[in-house]
């Protein structure tokens, strides 16, 4: 009986060692491992170090906590007086906040792999609001053919404030955007700026106020005028 009991005990010890070995995970520095509790379906995370997955915990994926800055992209928006411009914006800080709440949020509130694309969408909306509340002359210097630094710094503050309120609080991503001075504006738009047509469009834009339907109509009209102007220029 004794040898049999010892044999069973040995088998049990081996099984426990194998189970622990299989459950052991090593989480690399500046990363976090996301897991799901299969019973209640809740999500948790382990930070850097050695951990053991408990029964019912299933590995979901790894989240990077490193800064992932992105090069500038040109974003197309319209000013309050319907001048289309392209504004360079770069992500100087783009990372998951190093807290359990943020790690879980970036995994559950959005698709982690699409975090950049989703944040870029929010950035475009914020920029549309910031640029769309300003006249072309406020943000663009025709002599230097660059954006006006003081206004762009203010726009940058507005955008980063908006990102803090949404992206960081809701998705766990800390984002800091830099708005560049290399704003691009079509030659047709800059010429129209000094023409009677440009003044007429500005007056209509101001009269439209905040009515989104009228704003869409005026943008469509402005695009139609620009297209007709291009045809005349090519004719």
PDB file of C-alpha atoms in Angstrom:
ATOM      1  CA  UNK A   1       0.000   0.000   0.000  1.00  0.00           C
ATOM      2  CA  UNK A   2       2.768   2.427   0.900  1.00  0.00           C
ATOM      3  CA  UNK A   3       4.554   2.243  -2.465  1.00  0.00           C
ATOM      4  CA  UNK A   4       1.218   2.786  -4.225  1.00  0.00           C
ATOM      5  CA  UNK A   5       0.457   5.838  -2.088  1.00  0.00           C
ATOM      6  CA  UNK A   6       3.919   7.235  -2.755  1.00  0.00           C
ATOM      7  CA  UNK A   7       3.463   6.654  -6.471  1.00  0.00           C
ATOM      8  CA  UNK A   8       0.136   8.486  -6.499  1.00  0.00           C
ATOM      9  CA  UNK A   9       1.636  11.329  -4.505  1.00  0.00           C
ATOM     10  CA  UNK A  10       4.506  11.570  -6.966  1.00  0.00           C
ATOM     11  CA  UNK A  11       2.110  11.656  -9.901  1.00  0.00           C
ATOM     12  CA  UNK A  12       0.100  14.385  -8.186  1.00  0.00           C
ATOM     13  CA  UNK A  13       3.243  16.449  -7.590  1.00  0.00           C
ATOM     14  CA  UNK A  14       4.311  16.046 -11.222  1.00  0.00           C
ATOM     15  CA  UNK A  15       0.835  17.062 -12.415  1.00  0.00           C
ATOM     16  CA  UNK A  16       0.883  20.149 -10.195  1.00  0.00           C
ATOM     17  CA  UNK A  17       4.349  21.137 -11.431  1.00  0.00           C
ATOM     18  CA  UNK A  18       3.270  20.763 -15.045  1.00  0.00           C
ATOM     19  CA  UNK A  19       0.094  22.751 -14.392  1.00  0.00           C
ATOM     20  CA  UNK A  20       2.052  25.560 -12.741  1.00  0.00           C
ATOM     21  CA  UNK A  21       4.586  25.526 -15.556  1.00  0.00           C
ATOM     22  CA  UNK A  22       1.821  25.830 -18.125  1.00  0.00           C
ATOM     23  CA  UNK A  23       0.173  28.660 -16.213  1.00  0.00           C
ATOM     24  CA  UNK A  24       3.392  30.587 -15.692  1.00  0.00           C
ATOM     25  CA  UNK A  25       3.794  33.701 -17.808  1.00  0.00           C
ATOM     26  CA  UNK A  26       6.608  36.195 -18.147  1.00  0.00           C
ATOM     27  CA  UNK A  27       5.458  39.717 -18.950  1.00  0.00           C
ATOM     28  CA  UNK A  28       8.162  41.837 -20.567  1.00  0.00           C
ATOM     29  CA  UNK A  29       9.040  45.341 -19.298  1.00  0.00           C
ATOM     30  CA  UNK A  30       6.896  48.194 -20.682  1.00  0.00           C
ATOM     31  CA  UNK A  31       4.133  45.747 -21.605  1.00  0.00           C
ATOM     32  CA  UNK A  32       1.037  44.289 -19.985  1.00  0.00           C
ATOM     33  CA  UNK A  33      -0.713  40.972 -20.547  1.00  0.00           C
ATOM     34  CA  UNK A  34      -4.481  41.132 -20.828  1.00  0.00           C
ATOM     35  CA  UNK A  35      -6.543  38.146 -19.685  1.00  0.00           C
ATOM     36  CA  UNK A  36     -10.216  37.282 -19.410  1.00  0.00           C
ATOM     37  CA  UNK A  37     -11.954  35.641 -16.468  1.00  0.00           C
ATOM     38  CA  UNK A  38     -13.994  33.089 -18.389  1.00  0.00           C
ATOM     39  CA  UNK A  39     -16.767  32.774 -15.810  1.00  0.00           C
ATOM     40  CA  UNK A  40     -17.940  36.374 -15.386  1.00  0.00           C
ATOM     41  CA  UNK A  41     -16.315  37.514 -18.644  1.00  0.00           C
ATOM     42  CA  UNK A  42     -14.390  40.326 -16.965  1.00  0.00           C
ATOM     43  CA  UNK A  43     -11.005  41.496 -18.226  1.00  0.00           C
ATOM     44  CA  UNK A  44      -7.853  42.022 -16.164  1.00  0.00           C
ATOM     45  CA  UNK A  45      -4.160  42.639 -16.743  1.00  0.00           C
ATOM     46  CA  UNK A  46      -0.741  41.650 -15.454  1.00  0.00           C
ATOM     47  CA  UNK A  47       2.151  44.097 -15.649  1.00  0.00           C
ATOM     48  CA  UNK A  48       5.843  43.270 -16.096  1.00  0.00           C
ATOM     49  CA  UNK A  49       7.159  40.290 -14.120  1.00  0.00           C
ATOM     50  CA  UNK A  50       6.417  36.624 -13.454  1.00  0.00           C
ATOM     51  CA  UNK A  51       2.778  35.657 -12.981  1.00  0.00           C
ATOM     52  CA  UNK A  52       0.644  32.526 -12.897  1.00  0.00           C
ATOM     53  CA  UNK A  53      -2.681  32.399 -14.680  1.00  0.00           C
ATOM     54  CA  UNK A  54      -5.340  31.226 -12.264  1.00  0.00           C
ATOM     55  CA  UNK A  55      -7.951  28.630 -13.210  1.00  0.00           C
ATOM     56  CA  UNK A  56     -10.514  30.256 -15.488  1.00  0.00           C
ATOM     57  CA  UNK A  57      -8.142  33.006 -16.673  1.00  0.00           C
ATOM     58  CA  UNK A  58      -7.461  32.984 -20.411  1.00  0.00           C
ATOM     59  CA  UNK A  59      -4.732  35.008 -22.086  1.00  0.00           C
ATOM     60  CA  UNK A  60      -6.079  37.580 -24.560  1.00  0.00           C
ATOM     61  CA  UNK A  61      -3.058  39.530 -25.764  1.00  0.00           C
ATOM     62  CA  UNK A  62      -0.196  41.901 -24.971  1.00  0.00           C
ATOM     63  CA  UNK A  63      -0.461  45.693 -24.703  1.00  0.00           C
ATOM     64  CA  UNK A  64       2.570  47.924 -25.248  1.00  0.00           C
ATOM     65  CA  UNK A  65       3.107  50.687 -22.688  1.00  0.00           C
ATOM     66  CA  UNK A  66       5.868  52.352 -24.708  1.00  0.00           C
ATOM     67  CA  UNK A  67       5.499  55.712 -26.398  1.00  0.00           C
ATOM     68  CA  UNK A  68       4.678  55.272 -30.091  1.00  0.00           C
ATOM     69  CA  UNK A  69       5.086  58.703 -31.717  1.00  0.00           C
ATOM     70  CA  UNK A  70       3.802  59.118 -35.262  1.00  0.00           C
ATOM     71  CA  UNK A  71       5.009  61.329 -38.074  1.00  0.00           C
ATOM     72  CA  UNK A  72       2.892  64.248 -39.241  1.00  0.00           C
ATOM     73  CA  UNK A  73      -0.113  63.585 -41.443  1.00  0.00           C
ATOM     74  CA  UNK A  74      -1.937  66.190 -43.510  1.00  0.00           C
ATOM     75  CA  UNK A  75      -5.573  66.564 -42.466  1.00  0.00           C
ATOM     76  CA  UNK A  76      -8.032  68.307 -44.764  1.00  0.00           C
ATOM     77  CA  UNK A  77     -10.541  70.654 -43.138  1.00  0.00           C
ATOM     78  CA  UNK A  78     -12.454  73.859 -43.944  1.00  0.00           C
ATOM     79  CA  UNK A  79     -12.143  77.215 -42.220  1.00  0.00           C
ATOM     80  CA  UNK A  80     -15.208  79.146 -41.013  1.00  0.00           C
ATOM     81  CA  UNK A  81     -15.252  80.997 -44.344  1.00  0.00           C
ATOM     82  CA  UNK A  82     -15.152  77.721 -46.270  1.00  0.00           C
ATOM     83  CA  UNK A  83     -11.532  77.798 -47.393  1.00  0.00           C
ATOM     84  CA  UNK A  84     -10.199  74.224 -47.648  1.00  0.00           C
ATOM     85  CA  UNK A  85      -6.826  73.776 -45.988  1.00  0.00           C
ATOM     86  CA  UNK A  86      -4.502  70.911 -45.152  1.00  0.00           C
ATOM     87  CA  UNK A  87      -3.007  71.021 -41.671  1.00  0.00           C
ATOM     88  CA  UNK A  88       0.010  68.922 -40.572  1.00  0.00           C
ATOM     89  CA  UNK A  89      -0.521  67.137 -37.264  1.00  0.00           C
ATOM     90  CA  UNK A  90       1.923  64.771 -35.554  1.00  0.00           C
ATOM     91  CA  UNK A  91       1.471  62.513 -32.534  1.00  0.00           C
ATOM     92  CA  UNK A  92       4.437  63.404 -30.301  1.00  0.00           C
ATOM     93  CA  UNK A  93       3.054  61.271 -27.487  1.00  0.00           C
ATOM     94  CA  UNK A  94       0.933  58.223 -28.177  1.00  0.00           C
ATOM     95  CA  UNK A  95       0.880  55.517 -25.525  1.00  0.00           C
ATOM     96  CA  UNK A  96      -1.311  53.499 -23.223  1.00  0.00           C
ATOM     97  CA  UNK A  97      -1.421  54.979 -19.728  1.00  0.00           C
ATOM     98  CA  UNK A  98       0.391  52.740 -17.232  1.00  0.00           C
ATOM     99  CA  UNK A  99      -2.589  51.887 -15.033  1.00  0.00           C
ATOM    100  CA  UNK A 100      -4.727  48.748 -14.847  1.00  0.00           C
ATOM    101  CA  UNK A 101      -7.844  50.795 -15.663  1.00  0.00           C
ATOM    102  CA  UNK A 102      -6.285  52.257 -18.807  1.00  0.00           C
ATOM    103  CA  UNK A 103      -4.898  48.908 -19.983  1.00  0.00           C
ATOM    104  CA  UNK A 104      -8.310  47.285 -19.653  1.00  0.00           C
ATOM    105  CA  UNK A 105      -9.999  50.280 -21.328  1.00  0.00           C
ATOM    106  CA  UNK A 106      -7.768  50.245 -24.414  1.00  0.00           C
ATOM    107  CA  UNK A 107      -8.526  46.541 -24.811  1.00  0.00           C
ATOM    108  CA  UNK A 108     -12.261  46.616 -24.183  1.00  0.00           C
ATOM    109  CA  UNK A 109     -13.469  50.044 -25.341  1.00  0.00           C
ATOM    110  CA  UNK A 110     -11.793  49.936 -28.758  1.00  0.00           C
ATOM    111  CA  UNK A 111      -9.984  47.362 -30.829  1.00  0.00           C
ATOM    112  CA  UNK A 112      -6.407  47.611 -29.585  1.00  0.00           C
ATOM    113  CA  UNK A 113      -4.892  46.975 -33.024  1.00  0.00           C
ATOM    114  CA  UNK A 114      -6.889  49.903 -34.430  1.00  0.00           C
ATOM    115  CA  UNK A 115      -6.012  52.393 -31.675  1.00  0.00           C
ATOM    116  CA  UNK A 116      -4.103  54.723 -34.016  1.00  0.00           C
ATOM    117  CA  UNK A 117      -6.814  54.808 -36.696  1.00  0.00           C
ATOM    118  CA  UNK A 118      -9.522  55.408 -34.088  1.00  0.00           C
ATOM    119  CA  UNK A 119      -7.542  58.198 -32.435  1.00  0.00           C
ATOM    120  CA  UNK A 120      -6.845  59.777 -35.814  1.00  0.00           C
ATOM    121  CA  UNK A 121     -10.596  59.923 -36.427  1.00  0.00           C
ATOM    122  CA  UNK A 122     -11.081  61.810 -33.146  1.00  0.00           C
ATOM    123  CA  UNK A 123      -8.205  64.125 -34.044  1.00  0.00           C
ATOM    124  CA  UNK A 124      -9.851  64.976 -37.367  1.00  0.00           C
ATOM    125  CA  UNK A 125     -13.106  65.854 -35.614  1.00  0.00           C
ATOM    126  CA  UNK A 126     -11.279  68.034 -33.084  1.00  0.00           C
ATOM    127  CA  UNK A 127      -9.341  69.796 -35.847  1.00  0.00           C
ATOM    128  CA  UNK A 128     -12.501  70.361 -37.868  1.00  0.00           C
ATOM    129  CA  UNK A 129     -14.046  72.099 -34.866  1.00  0.00           C
ATOM    130  CA  UNK A 130     -10.955  74.167 -34.112  1.00  0.00           C
ATOM    131  CA  UNK A 131     -10.241  75.286 -37.698  1.00  0.00           C
ATOM    132  CA  UNK A 132     -13.920  75.534 -38.556  1.00  0.00           C
ATOM    133  CA  UNK A 133     -14.440  78.226 -35.922  1.00  0.00           C
ATOM    134  CA  UNK A 134     -11.752  80.499 -37.422  1.00  0.00           C
ATOM    135  CA  UNK A 135     -11.497  82.626 -40.543  1.00  0.00           C
ATOM    136  CA  UNK A 136      -8.804  81.790 -43.082  1.00  0.00           C
ATOM    137  CA  UNK A 137      -6.937  85.045 -42.385  1.00  0.00           C
ATOM    138  CA  UNK A 138      -6.734  84.147 -38.689  1.00  0.00           C
ATOM    139  CA  UNK A 139      -4.732  80.980 -39.256  1.00  0.00           C
ATOM    140  CA  UNK A 140      -2.842  81.626 -42.521  1.00  0.00           C
ATOM    141  CA  UNK A 141      -0.202  84.212 -43.397  1.00  0.00           C
ATOM    142  CA  UNK A 142      -0.184  84.725 -47.188  1.00  0.00           C
ATOM    143  CA  UNK A 143       3.235  86.385 -47.148  1.00  0.00           C
ATOM    144  CA  UNK A 144       5.084  83.493 -45.512  1.00  0.00           C
ATOM    145  CA  UNK A 145       2.623  80.930 -46.876  1.00  0.00           C
ATOM    146  CA  UNK A 146       2.560  79.314 -43.440  1.00  0.00           C
ATOM    147  CA  UNK A 147       0.154  79.141 -40.569  1.00  0.00           C
ATOM    148  CA  UNK A 148       0.118  81.870 -37.939  1.00  0.00           C
ATOM    149  CA  UNK A 149       2.067  80.544 -34.949  1.00  0.00           C
ATOM    150  CA  UNK A 150      -0.042  82.111 -32.194  1.00  0.00           C
ATOM    151  CA  UNK A 151      -3.284  80.737 -33.601  1.00  0.00           C
ATOM    152  CA  UNK A 152      -1.826  77.303 -34.240  1.00  0.00           C
ATOM    153  CA  UNK A 153      -0.564  77.097 -30.669  1.00  0.00           C
ATOM    154  CA  UNK A 154      -4.058  77.916 -29.450  1.00  0.00           C
ATOM    155  CA  UNK A 155      -5.545  75.319 -31.808  1.00  0.00           C
ATOM    156  CA  UNK A 156      -3.022  72.789 -30.518  1.00  0.00           C
ATOM    157  CA  UNK A 157      -4.123  73.448 -26.929  1.00  0.00           C
ATOM    158  CA  UNK A 158      -7.777  73.066 -27.871  1.00  0.00           C
ATOM    159  CA  UNK A 159      -7.146  69.776 -29.669  1.00  0.00           C
ATOM    160  CA  UNK A 160      -5.055  68.274 -26.876  1.00  0.00           C
ATOM    161  CA  UNK A 161      -7.678  69.304 -24.346  1.00  0.00           C
ATOM    162  CA  UNK A 162     -10.344  67.555 -26.423  1.00  0.00           C
ATOM    163  CA  UNK A 163      -8.188  64.439 -26.726  1.00  0.00           C
ATOM    164  CA  UNK A 164      -7.657  64.374 -22.969  1.00  0.00           C
ATOM    165  CA  UNK A 165     -11.409  64.473 -22.445  1.00  0.00           C
ATOM    166  CA  UNK A 166     -12.119  61.613 -24.831  1.00  0.00           C
ATOM    167  CA  UNK A 167      -9.184  59.445 -25.795  1.00  0.00           C
ATOM    168  CA  UNK A 168      -7.435  59.340 -22.421  1.00  0.00           C
ATOM    169  CA  UNK A 169     -10.498  59.188 -20.193  1.00  0.00           C
ATOM    170  CA  UNK A 170     -12.463  56.754 -22.326  1.00  0.00           C
ATOM    171  CA  UNK A 171      -9.788  54.674 -24.067  1.00  0.00           C
ATOM    172  CA  UNK A 172      -6.791  54.867 -21.738  1.00  0.00           C
ATOM    173  CA  UNK A 173      -4.546  56.456 -24.372  1.00  0.00           C
ATOM    174  CA  UNK A 174      -2.389  59.478 -23.582  1.00  0.00           C
ATOM    175  CA  UNK A 175      -2.045  61.570 -26.718  1.00  0.00           C
ATOM    176  CA  UNK A 176      -0.242  64.846 -27.369  1.00  0.00           C
ATOM    177  CA  UNK A 177      -0.569  66.360 -30.836  1.00  0.00           C
ATOM    178  CA  UNK A 178       1.695  68.944 -32.417  1.00  0.00           C
ATOM    179  CA  UNK A 179       0.130  71.171 -35.070  1.00  0.00           C
ATOM    180  CA  UNK A 180       2.658  72.276 -37.676  1.00  0.00           C
ATOM    181  CA  UNK A 181       2.877  75.621 -39.452  1.00  0.00           C
ATOM    182  CA  UNK A 182       3.071  74.121 -42.927  1.00  0.00           C
ATOM    183  CA  UNK A 183      -0.581  74.671 -43.768  1.00  0.00           C
ATOM    184  CA  UNK A 184      -1.447  74.178 -47.415  1.00  0.00           C
ATOM    185  CA  UNK A 185      -4.185  76.089 -49.167  1.00  0.00           C
ATOM    186  CA  UNK A 186      -5.180  75.793 -52.864  1.00  0.00           C
ATOM    187  CA  UNK A 187      -4.158  78.711 -55.075  1.00  0.00           C
ATOM    188  CA  UNK A 188      -7.775  78.986 -56.197  1.00  0.00           C
ATOM    189  CA  UNK A 189      -8.852  79.450 -52.594  1.00  0.00           C
ATOM    190  CA  UNK A 190      -6.259  82.112 -51.806  1.00  0.00           C
ATOM    191  CA  UNK A 191      -7.191  84.051 -54.940  1.00  0.00           C
ATOM    192  CA  UNK A 192     -10.881  83.823 -54.107  1.00  0.00           C
ATOM    193  CA  UNK A 193     -10.051  85.159 -50.681  1.00  0.00           C
ATOM    194  CA  UNK A 194      -9.449  88.620 -52.100  1.00  0.00           C
ATOM    195  CA  UNK A 195     -12.263  88.561 -54.599  1.00  0.00           C
ATOM    196  CA  UNK A 196     -15.873  89.623 -54.290  1.00  0.00           C
ATOM    197  CA  UNK A 197     -16.827  85.977 -54.555  1.00  0.00           C
ATOM    198  CA  UNK A 198     -14.757  85.191 -51.491  1.00  0.00           C
ATOM    199  CA  UNK A 199     -16.345  88.037 -49.533  1.00  0.00           C
ATOM    200  CA  UNK A 200     -19.788  86.818 -50.551  1.00  0.00           C
ATOM    201  CA  UNK A 201     -19.038  83.295 -49.340  1.00  0.00           C
ATOM    202  CA  UNK A 202     -17.685  84.594 -46.047  1.00  0.00           C
ATOM    203  CA  UNK A 203     -20.781  86.664 -45.435  1.00  0.00           C
ATOM    204  CA  UNK A 204     -23.010  83.673 -46.123  1.00  0.00           C
ATOM    205  CA  UNK A 205     -20.915  81.471 -43.815  1.00  0.00           C
ATOM    206  CA  UNK A 206     -21.241  83.987 -40.974  1.00  0.00           C
ATOM    207  CA  UNK A 207     -24.981  84.242 -41.551  1.00  0.00           C
ATOM    208  CA  UNK A 208     -25.283  80.448 -41.405  1.00  0.00           C
ATOM    209  CA  UNK A 209     -24.233  80.399 -37.761  1.00  0.00           C
ATOM    210  CA  UNK A 210     -24.194  76.917 -36.237  1.00  0.00           C
ATOM    211  CA  UNK A 211     -26.907  75.373 -38.409  1.00  0.00           C
ATOM    212  CA  UNK A 212     -25.288  72.168 -39.682  1.00  0.00           C
ATOM    213  CA  UNK A 213     -27.641  71.788 -42.647  1.00  0.00           C
ATOM    214  CA  UNK A 214     -26.883  75.280 -43.921  1.00  0.00           C
ATOM    215  CA  UNK A 215     -23.163  74.670 -43.323  1.00  0.00           C
ATOM    216  CA  UNK A 216     -23.245  71.554 -45.503  1.00  0.00           C
ATOM    217  CA  UNK A 217     -25.109  73.446 -48.218  1.00  0.00           C
ATOM    218  CA  UNK A 218     -22.586  76.282 -48.175  1.00  0.00           C
ATOM    219  CA  UNK A 219     -19.659  73.898 -48.358  1.00  0.00           C
ATOM    220  CA  UNK A 220     -21.270  72.243 -51.363  1.00  0.00           C
ATOM    221  CA  UNK A 221     -21.778  75.655 -52.977  1.00  0.00           C
ATOM    222  CA  UNK A 222     -18.169  76.620 -52.319  1.00  0.00           C
ATOM    223  CA  UNK A 223     -16.919  73.387 -53.867  1.00  0.00           C
ATOM    224  CA  UNK A 224     -19.152  73.959 -56.877  1.00  0.00           C
ATOM    225  CA  UNK A 225     -17.748  77.470 -57.313  1.00  0.00           C
ATOM    226  CA  UNK A 226     -14.202  76.150 -56.996  1.00  0.00           C
ATOM    227  CA  UNK A 227     -14.849  73.493 -59.632  1.00  0.00           C
ATOM    228  CA  UNK A 228     -16.334  76.042 -62.001  1.00  0.00           C
ATOM    229  CA  UNK A 229     -13.355  78.318 -61.368  1.00  0.00           C
ATOM    230  CA  UNK A 230     -10.955  75.502 -62.232  1.00  0.00           C
ATOM    231  CA  UNK A 231     -12.823  74.812 -65.455  1.00  0.00           C
ATOM    232  CA  UNK A 232     -12.596  78.479 -66.434  1.00  0.00           C
ATOM    233  CA  UNK A 233      -8.903  78.507 -65.610  1.00  0.00           C
ATOM    234  CA  UNK A 234      -8.289  75.470 -67.808  1.00  0.00           C
ATOM    235  CA  UNK A 235     -10.461  76.708 -70.628  1.00  0.00           C
TER     236      UNK A 235
END
